[in-house]
Structure formats: structure tokens, C-alpha cells
DNA sequence: TTTCATGAAACATGTAAAGTTACATGAGAA
DNA sequence: TTCTCATGTAACTTTACATGTTTCATGAAA
């Protein structure tokens, strides 16, 4: 299975949007992410439904951030995406009649539930502002300037 | 991506083998798992390489357990399978030039690394004996008898 | 009324797990 | 020896699903 990169992708988009004044088109964001505008609209739909971003049609339209980076966490974004499956491993069958399989499932499920709880707690501790601050620290460390429109040309 | 169920499957096989005297064929195990004998050989190959099971060709051949259930843990089995990917989510690109993406990756990687450590530690705490004991507890609770050959007929 | 943008459905593609086929190898039985 | 049974393994097929693409409807500004 290919690994789901929607969370990674949408965070990338959000941090770029934060560097840009005014609305940004799906077309532009698709260029930044090296993908298709429809893919951008798809992953942004969930965020729009939750009010984290706003979209406008027509001339001068596009996407804009509509939330406070200080309070929205990666967990919020993850859930806005529909809380996609976190683990690549699962049980062969979910409601087996075989007692052996029930025992196996019980052990695996508990283990993965605990890992999921940790994962979500950790994501809940990282705000978009913290991510953005990390980006700016990296930018300062490199001593460079950031042009959001050309940063991906390389 | 379909979810990887090799670990779940191989544990199922091992616990069944523990209930049976003498060697068991891939054919039989495939019946238990409702899959193909070649799939069984495939997932068992890693365990054989580590000496957790033994296989014999020819008449009266098949698979036998060759390890101590008290000491082998689910983590050992997981690693014998080649330590397959645990998470369904990943970064869009692993070595991005974009500083935004580097910041995103750094946050995600740390979070997932911690979850992976927890997951492996938990798997390392569960022995095959513990799993088997849980199965027997379930069997006793149901008050039934276990016939490993027909348990999956239902 | 033209152009630019999103919204959404339908379809195509790429990838990896699982399933299948085919055949080589080796071990015991006849 | 020769037959049968079993694993070992490579190659191929199937299936599921994330992602990519096409297409057209809708609505807003020029």
C-alpha cells in the first residue's frame, strides 16, 4: 500500500499559505506541492468544512487561512482530514469465530490502541504556530530569504 | 493500501500449531487461515530463518514449532517478518529542499518515532505463551472443546 | 458575457499486499 | 529405482486504494 501523505501535504500547504498575503489558488498550491489542483481542493475540503480555511470562487478567489495558528493543532488537522487510518498493519478479520484469532486480535488491538492514543496526544501538542516557528527558525539558520512562489523551483 | 495482516496471520498459525502434535503441512495451515499454502510458506520463511519454526520436506513433512513460547515475543515475530512498515501515513518526500516541508517532516517524524518505540516495546512485552494462555482462557470461558482441524469450518 | 475560480463526480494510474500458478528440490514409501 | 508428498521459490495475476486526471456545473468579478 502506498503511504497516505495527505496530512503531510496539507500541512505543507497551510504553512505556505501563511507566508502569502491574500487568497491563493488551488493551481498555485498544486505547483508548490507538485501535484494537481483537484488534489489540493480535495484535501482542503475537510479543513474548509471545519472553518480552518475559507475558499472563494471567481476572479481574485482562492484559499485563505481562517483560523488561529496558535490554537489549531496537528490533531485538529488530522481529524479535519477524516481521521484516516494511522497504521499499516491490521487484523486478518475483525470479528472472527476462531478463539485463537480472537486472542491474537485482542492483543494486537490493545497495543495499537495505546500507540494511537500516544500519537494523537502528540499531534495535539503541536500547534500550527509551532510548526511555522520551526520553519522560520530553519529559514533564519540558513540565513536566506523565502520566496514562496519560487521556493519549489529547485 | 490494503492493510498488512502478516503479523496477525502468522500468530494465528503459530497458536494453532501449538495445539497440534507433530508436523503440520502448509496445506493444512492454509485451510485454517483460509488462504493459499504459498502464502503460508511465505510468511513462515522469516520465522524459519530465525529458528522459531522448522520445516521438513517429503512424506510426513511439514512445519513444527522450534522455539520456547515463554521467551519469544510478538516483537521477535514482527522482526522475523522483516519488520514491515507500521504506519499508514508518511511524508510526501523524504529529503525535501523546501524548508517548510523540512519543518513538517521533522515534526511528523519525531511523533511517529515515539509511537513506533512504544509499539515495539509493547510487542516486546507479549510472549507467545501469554497469547496462548489468553486463548486457553477464552476456551475455558466458552466451556467448549477445541478441535484445531475443524475450528474454522464454521 | 467573458474569464477565472472553486465544487464535485467520474474515470485512470501506480503501487503494494495477497493470491495463484508452475516447477525445481528433497525425503520417505512402494 | 520410481512414485508420491511436501517444501522452496520465482513469476505472474488480482485486488484495494491513494493519488492523479478529465470534465463539467456553479458562482463571482471584470
Short mmCIF file of C-alpha atoms (C1' of nucleotides) in Angstrom, two decimals:
data_model
loop_
_atom_site.label_atom_id
_atom_site.label_comp_id
_atom_site.label_asym_id
_atom_site.label_seq_id
_atom_site.Cartn_x
_atom_site.Cartn_y
_atom_site.Cartn_z
CA UNK A 1 0.00 0.00 0.00
CA UNK A 2 1.27 3.41 -0.79
CA UNK A 3 1.53 5.54 2.32
CA UNK A 4 -1.05 8.23 2.88
CA UNK A 5 0.59 11.65 2.71
CA UNK A 6 -2.49 13.85 2.99
CA UNK A 7 -1.56 15.17 6.44
CA UNK A 8 1.98 15.91 5.37
CA UNK A 9 0.68 17.56 2.21
CA UNK A 10 -1.96 19.71 3.81
CA UNK A 11 0.43 20.99 6.46
CA UNK A 12 2.83 21.94 3.73
CA UNK A 13 0.06 23.89 2.01
CA UNK A 14 -1.04 25.64 5.19
CA UNK A 15 2.45 26.79 6.09
CA UNK A 16 2.96 28.14 2.61
CA UNK A 17 -0.34 29.98 2.72
CA UNK A 18 0.72 31.59 5.97
CA UNK A 19 3.65 33.20 4.15
CA UNK A 20 1.48 34.74 1.48
CA UNK A 21 -0.80 37.78 1.61
CA UNK A 22 -4.27 37.36 0.17
CA UNK A 23 -6.02 34.39 -1.43
CA UNK A 24 -4.07 31.65 -3.14
CA UNK A 25 -5.44 29.49 -5.92
CA UNK A 26 -5.51 25.70 -5.96
CA UNK A 27 -3.49 25.98 -9.13
CA UNK A 28 -0.70 27.81 -7.33
CA UNK A 29 -0.74 25.45 -4.35
CA UNK A 30 -0.66 22.50 -6.71
CA UNK A 31 2.53 23.95 -8.17
CA UNK A 32 4.03 24.26 -4.69
CA UNK A 33 3.12 20.66 -3.91
CA UNK A 34 3.94 19.39 -7.37
CA UNK A 35 0.54 17.87 -7.78
CA UNK A 36 -2.87 18.57 -9.28
CA UNK A 37 -5.26 21.41 -8.30
CA UNK A 38 -8.05 18.90 -7.76
CA UNK A 39 -5.93 17.06 -5.23
CA UNK A 40 -5.45 20.33 -3.36
CA UNK A 41 -9.18 21.02 -3.33
CA UNK A 42 -9.79 17.50 -2.13
CA UNK A 43 -7.54 17.69 0.91
CA UNK A 44 -8.67 21.25 1.69
CA UNK A 45 -12.38 20.37 1.63
CA UNK A 46 -12.30 18.92 5.15
CA UNK A 47 -10.48 21.96 6.53
CA UNK A 48 -13.00 24.27 4.90
CA UNK A 49 -15.89 22.34 6.47
CA UNK A 50 -14.31 22.93 9.88
CA UNK A 51 -13.64 26.59 9.18
CA UNK A 52 -9.84 26.36 9.27
CA UNK A 53 -9.66 27.81 5.77
CA UNK A 54 -12.03 29.73 3.54
CA UNK A 55 -12.41 29.49 -0.23
CA UNK A 56 -13.82 31.99 -2.74
CA UNK A 57 -14.80 31.45 -6.33
CA UNK A 58 -14.21 33.70 -9.30
CA UNK A 59 -11.74 36.49 -10.03
CA UNK A 60 -9.42 37.12 -7.13
CA UNK A 61 -10.72 33.98 -5.48
CA UNK A 62 -8.79 31.15 -3.91
CA UNK A 63 -7.91 29.90 -0.43
CA UNK A 64 -7.25 31.81 2.76
CA UNK A 65 -6.46 30.82 6.29
CA UNK A 66 -9.38 31.37 8.64
CA UNK A 67 -8.06 30.08 11.94
CA UNK A 68 -5.63 30.95 14.70
CA UNK A 69 -2.34 29.12 14.22
CA UNK A 70 -1.75 29.36 17.98
CA UNK A 71 -4.70 27.17 18.87
CA UNK A 72 -5.13 24.75 15.97
CA UNK A 73 -3.07 21.58 16.38
CA UNK A 74 -1.93 18.87 14.01
CA UNK A 75 -4.52 16.65 15.62
CA UNK A 76 -7.25 19.08 14.58
CA UNK A 77 -5.96 18.99 11.03
CA UNK A 78 -5.70 15.21 11.11
CA UNK A 79 -9.32 14.97 12.20
CA UNK A 80 -10.40 17.51 9.59
CA UNK A 81 -8.98 15.13 7.00
CA UNK A 82 -11.40 12.50 8.26
CA UNK A 83 -9.01 10.83 10.74
CA UNK A 84 -7.50 8.46 8.17
CA UNK A 85 -6.11 5.11 9.25
CA UNK A 86 -2.82 5.52 11.12
CA UNK A 87 -1.44 2.01 10.98
CA UNK A 88 -0.28 -0.09 8.08
CA UNK A 89 -0.97 -3.32 9.94
CA UNK A 90 -4.27 -4.79 10.92
CA UNK A 91 -6.10 -7.95 11.80
CA UNK A 92 -6.91 -10.53 9.18
CA UNK A 93 -10.55 -10.50 10.20
CA UNK A 94 -12.26 -8.23 12.64
CA UNK A 95 -14.96 -10.46 14.09
CA UNK A 96 -13.54 -13.98 13.90
CA UNK A 97 -15.30 -17.03 15.23
CA UNK A 98 -11.95 -18.68 15.94
CA UNK A 99 -10.87 -18.24 19.56
CA UNK A 100 -7.22 -18.25 18.53
CA UNK A 101 -7.84 -15.32 16.26
CA UNK A 102 -9.82 -13.55 18.96
CA UNK A 103 -6.86 -13.84 21.29
CA UNK A 104 -4.48 -12.55 18.64
CA UNK A 105 -6.78 -9.66 17.76
CA UNK A 106 -7.25 -8.70 21.39
CA UNK A 107 -3.50 -8.42 21.96
CA UNK A 108 -2.87 -6.53 18.75
CA UNK A 109 -5.81 -4.19 19.20
CA UNK A 110 -4.78 -3.16 22.68
CA UNK A 111 -1.23 -2.50 21.57
CA UNK A 112 -2.30 -0.41 18.62
CA UNK A 113 -4.92 1.46 20.61
CA UNK A 114 -2.25 2.59 23.04
CA UNK A 115 0.04 3.68 20.25
CA UNK A 116 -2.80 5.56 18.62
CA UNK A 117 -3.58 7.39 21.85
CA UNK A 118 0.05 8.45 22.15
CA UNK A 119 0.18 9.52 18.55
CA UNK A 120 -2.96 11.64 18.81
CA UNK A 121 -1.81 13.17 22.08
CA UNK A 122 1.48 14.14 20.50
CA UNK A 123 -0.22 15.62 17.44
CA UNK A 124 -2.48 17.52 19.81
CA UNK A 125 0.55 19.14 21.39
CA UNK A 126 1.90 20.61 18.16
CA UNK A 127 0.20 23.81 17.02
CA UNK A 128 0.41 25.18 13.52
CA UNK A 129 2.18 28.16 15.09
CA UNK A 130 4.89 25.87 16.47
CA UNK A 131 5.39 24.32 13.04
CA UNK A 132 5.57 27.74 11.46
CA UNK A 133 8.04 28.91 14.09
CA UNK A 134 10.22 25.90 13.35
CA UNK A 135 10.13 26.79 9.69
CA UNK A 136 11.19 30.37 10.41
CA UNK A 137 14.00 29.12 12.64
CA UNK A 138 15.24 26.98 9.78
CA UNK A 139 14.97 29.94 7.46
CA UNK A 140 16.99 32.14 9.80
CA UNK A 141 19.56 29.38 10.26
CA UNK A 142 20.04 29.21 6.53
CA UNK A 143 20.23 32.97 6.52
CA UNK A 144 18.24 33.03 3.34
CA UNK A 145 15.21 34.78 2.08
CA UNK A 146 11.98 32.95 1.37
CA UNK A 147 10.06 33.46 -1.80
CA UNK A 148 7.02 31.26 -1.52
CA UNK A 149 6.41 31.33 -5.23
CA UNK A 150 9.79 30.06 -6.30
CA UNK A 151 10.86 28.01 -3.29
CA UNK A 152 9.95 24.81 -5.10
CA UNK A 153 11.52 25.61 -8.41
CA UNK A 154 14.67 23.78 -7.30
CA UNK B 1 -3.47 0.47 0.66
CA UNK B 2 -4.71 -2.73 1.91
CA UNK B 3 -3.57 -3.28 5.47
CA UNK B 4 -0.74 -5.73 6.06
CA UNK B 5 -2.03 -8.69 8.04
CA UNK B 6 1.09 -10.86 8.01
CA UNK B 7 1.74 -10.49 11.73
CA UNK B 8 -1.86 -11.24 12.60
CA UNK B 9 -1.79 -14.21 10.24
CA UNK B 10 1.45 -15.73 11.39
CA UNK B 11 0.44 -15.50 15.06
CA UNK B 12 -2.75 -17.28 14.21
CA UNK B 13 -0.77 -20.04 12.55
CA UNK B 14 1.67 -20.38 15.43
CA UNK B 15 -1.03 -20.67 18.05
CA UNK B 16 -2.78 -23.33 16.02
CA UNK B 17 0.43 -25.26 15.57
CA UNK B 18 0.92 -25.23 19.32
CA UNK B 19 -2.33 -27.14 19.72
CA UNK B 20 -1.29 -29.90 17.33
CA UNK B 21 1.10 -32.79 17.81
CA UNK B 22 3.64 -33.40 15.08
CA UNK B 23 4.33 -31.59 11.83
CA UNK B 24 1.60 -29.62 10.04
CA UNK B 25 1.56 -29.00 6.31
CA UNK B 26 1.26 -25.61 4.63
CA UNK B 27 -1.84 -27.00 3.00
CA UNK B 28 -3.48 -27.60 6.36
CA UNK B 29 -2.45 -24.23 7.75
CA UNK B 30 -3.75 -22.56 4.61
CA UNK B 31 -7.09 -24.18 5.32
CA UNK B 32 -7.04 -22.83 8.87
CA UNK B 33 -6.21 -19.35 7.59
CA UNK B 34 -8.48 -19.58 4.57
CA UNK B 35 -5.66 -18.72 2.24
CA UNK B 36 -3.11 -20.32 -0.05
CA UNK B 37 -0.29 -22.70 1.01
CA UNK B 38 2.24 -20.49 -0.74
CA UNK B 39 1.16 -17.54 1.37
CA UNK B 40 1.78 -19.65 4.46
CA UNK B 41 5.26 -20.64 3.28
CA UNK B 42 5.99 -17.03 2.53
CA UNK B 43 5.16 -15.70 5.97
CA UNK B 44 6.81 -18.69 7.66
CA UNK B 45 10.08 -18.30 5.75
CA UNK B 46 11.31 -15.50 8.00
CA UNK B 47 10.49 -17.45 11.15
CA UNK B 48 12.32 -20.49 9.81
CA UNK B 49 15.41 -18.39 9.10
CA UNK B 50 15.42 -17.31 12.74
CA UNK B 51 14.85 -20.82 14.02
CA UNK B 52 11.41 -20.19 15.52
CA UNK B 53 9.96 -22.96 13.36
CA UNK B 54 11.38 -25.90 11.45
CA UNK B 55 10.20 -27.31 8.12
CA UNK B 56 10.68 -30.77 6.60
CA UNK B 57 10.08 -31.89 3.06
CA UNK B 58 8.54 -35.10 1.85
CA UNK B 59 6.29 -37.67 3.44
CA UNK B 60 5.35 -36.79 6.98
CA UNK B 61 6.94 -33.40 6.47
CA UNK B 62 5.56 -30.00 7.32
CA UNK B 63 6.06 -27.31 9.94
CA UNK B 64 6.91 -27.61 13.60
CA UNK B 65 7.49 -25.12 16.36
CA UNK B 66 11.15 -24.92 17.33
CA UNK B 67 11.19 -22.22 19.99
CA UNK B 68 10.16 -21.58 23.55
CA UNK B 69 6.80 -19.80 23.71
CA UNK B 70 7.82 -18.37 27.08
CA UNK B 71 10.66 -16.32 25.67
CA UNK B 72 9.68 -15.42 22.13
CA UNK B 73 7.69 -12.18 21.94
CA UNK B 74 5.45 -10.63 19.32
CA UNK B 75 8.27 -8.22 18.62
CA UNK B 76 10.55 -11.13 17.72
CA UNK B 77 7.93 -12.42 15.33
CA UNK B 78 7.40 -8.96 13.87
CA UNK B 79 11.11 -8.66 13.21
CA UNK B 80 11.26 -12.15 11.75
CA UNK B 81 8.72 -10.96 9.20
CA UNK B 82 11.20 -8.32 8.13
CA UNK B 83 9.90 -5.53 10.37
CA UNK B 84 7.29 -4.31 7.89
CA UNK B 85 6.15 -0.69 7.88
CA UNK B 86 3.95 0.08 10.90
CA UNK B 87 2.32 3.31 9.82
CA UNK B 88 -0.12 4.07 7.06
CA UNK B 89 0.94 7.71 6.94
CA UNK B 90 4.19 9.18 5.79
CA UNK B 91 5.90 12.23 4.42
CA UNK B 92 5.29 13.38 0.90
CA UNK B 93 9.01 13.46 0.23
CA UNK B 94 11.78 12.29 2.48
CA UNK B 95 14.58 14.69 1.62
CA UNK B 96 12.88 17.89 0.54
CA UNK B 97 14.69 21.06 -0.37
CA UNK B 98 11.78 23.12 0.82
CA UNK B 99 12.26 24.38 4.38
CA UNK B 100 8.52 24.27 5.02
CA UNK B 101 8.47 20.62 4.18
CA UNK B 102 11.55 20.01 6.31
CA UNK B 103 9.76 21.54 9.29
CA UNK B 104 6.66 19.43 8.64
CA UNK B 105 8.70 16.26 8.23
CA UNK B 106 10.68 16.91 11.40
CA UNK B 107 7.53 17.23 13.49
CA UNK B 108 5.86 14.21 11.94
CA UNK B 109 8.96 12.04 12.12
CA UNK B 110 9.51 12.67 15.79
CA UNK B 111 5.90 11.93 16.61
CA UNK B 112 5.90 8.70 14.67
CA UNK B 113 9.27 7.63 16.01
CA UNK B 114 7.93 7.87 19.56
CA UNK B 115 4.82 5.92 18.67
CA UNK B 116 6.95 3.26 16.99
CA UNK B 117 9.11 2.91 20.08
CA UNK B 118 6.03 2.44 22.24
CA UNK B 119 4.56 -0.04 19.81
CA UNK B 120 7.70 -2.16 19.68
CA UNK B 121 8.12 -2.04 23.44
CA UNK B 122 4.56 -3.26 23.89
CA UNK B 123 5.01 -6.05 21.37
CA UNK B 124 8.19 -7.00 23.19
CA UNK B 125 6.20 -7.48 26.39
CA UNK B 126 3.79 -10.04 24.95
CA UNK B 127 5.15 -13.56 24.72
CA UNK B 128 3.67 -16.28 22.55
CA UNK B 129 2.96 -18.10 25.81
CA UNK B 130 0.86 -15.18 27.02
CA UNK B 131 -1.13 -15.21 23.80
CA UNK B 132 -1.63 -18.93 24.04
CA UNK B 133 -2.71 -18.61 27.68
CA UNK B 134 -5.25 -15.99 26.66
CA UNK B 135 -6.59 -18.36 24.03
CA UNK B 136 -6.94 -21.16 26.59
CA UNK B 137 -8.69 -18.80 28.97
CA UNK B 138 -11.20 -17.97 26.25
CA UNK B 139 -11.62 -21.65 25.52
CA UNK B 140 -12.31 -22.42 29.17
CA UNK B 141 -14.72 -19.50 29.39
CA UNK B 142 -16.67 -20.86 26.49
CA UNK B 143 -16.53 -24.24 28.18
CA UNK B 144 -16.00 -25.84 24.84
CA UNK B 145 -13.59 -28.26 23.34
CA UNK B 146 -11.08 -27.27 20.70
CA UNK B 147 -10.55 -29.27 17.59
CA UNK B 148 -7.84 -27.48 15.65
CA UNK B 149 -8.81 -29.19 12.44
CA UNK B 150 -12.44 -28.17 12.40
CA UNK B 151 -12.37 -24.93 14.37
CA UNK B 152 -12.59 -22.95 11.17
CA UNK B 153 -15.28 -24.93 9.46
CA UNK B 154 -17.89 -22.52 10.83
"C1'" DT C 1 -20.89 37.93 -21.26
"C1'" DT C 2 -16.39 36.55 -20.69
"C1'" DT C 3 -12.96 34.98 -17.65
"C1'" DC C 4 -11.42 32.97 -13.51
"C1'" DA C 5 -12.04 30.43 -9.65
"C1'" DT C 6 -13.98 26.50 -6.75
"C1'" DG C 7 -17.09 22.01 -6.26
"C1'" DA C 8 -17.75 17.60 -7.34
"C1'" DA C 9 -18.37 13.41 -9.93
"C1'" DA C 10 -16.35 10.06 -12.86
"C1'" DC C 11 -12.57 7.83 -14.54
"C1'" DA C 12 -7.42 6.50 -15.00
"C1'" DT C 13 -2.99 5.25 -12.99
"C1'" DG C 14 0.53 3.44 -9.91
"C1'" DT C 15 1.78 0.61 -6.21
"C1'" DA C 16 1.92 -2.94 -2.85
"C1'" DA C 17 -0.34 -6.88 -0.34
"C1'" DA C 18 -2.29 -11.01 -1.18
"C1'" DG C 19 -3.46 -14.76 -4.11
"C1'" DT C 20 -2.14 -18.10 -7.77
"C1'" DT C 21 0.47 -20.94 -10.96
"C1'" DA C 22 4.31 -23.57 -12.18
"C1'" DC C 23 8.16 -26.03 -11.47
"C1'" DA C 24 12.50 -27.41 -9.01
"C1'" DT C 25 14.21 -29.89 -4.93
"C1'" DG C 26 14.39 -33.25 -1.49
"C1'" DA C 27 12.56 -37.06 1.55
"C1'" DG C 28 10.18 -41.17 2.52
"C1'" DA C 29 7.30 -45.15 0.66
"C1'" DA C 30 6.35 -48.74 -2.63
"C1'" DT D 1 14.50 -47.18 -8.78
"C1'" DT D 2 10.36 -44.68 -9.12
"C1'" DC D 3 6.27 -42.65 -7.20
"C1'" DT D 4 4.17 -39.54 -4.11
"C1'" DC D 5 4.21 -35.91 -0.89
"C1'" DA D 6 5.99 -31.94 0.91
"C1'" DT D 7 8.63 -27.53 0.92
"C1'" DG D 8 11.28 -23.50 -1.81
"C1'" DT D 9 10.94 -20.05 -4.94
"C1'" DA D 10 10.17 -17.28 -8.91
"C1'" DA D 11 6.87 -15.23 -11.85
"C1'" DC D 12 2.50 -13.72 -12.66
"C1'" DT D 13 -2.44 -12.19 -11.51
"C1'" DT D 14 -5.74 -10.00 -8.67
"C1'" DT D 15 -7.40 -6.57 -5.65
"C1'" DA D 16 -7.59 -2.38 -2.93
"C1'" DC D 17 -6.63 2.10 -2.51
"C1'" DA D 18 -4.11 6.60 -2.62
"C1'" DT D 19 -3.29 9.64 -6.00
"C1'" DG D 20 -3.76 11.83 -10.47
"C1'" DT D 21 -6.73 13.48 -14.32
"C1'" DT D 22 -10.65 14.92 -17.02
"C1'" DT D 23 -14.86 17.09 -17.27
"C1'" DC D 24 -18.47 19.99 -16.39
"C1'" DA D 25 -21.51 22.67 -13.22
"C1'" DT D 26 -21.64 26.79 -10.32
"C1'" DG D 27 -20.76 31.32 -8.94
"C1'" DA D 28 -18.14 35.80 -8.68
"C1'" DA D 29 -15.67 39.66 -10.58
"C1'" DA D 30 -14.15 42.20 -14.67
#
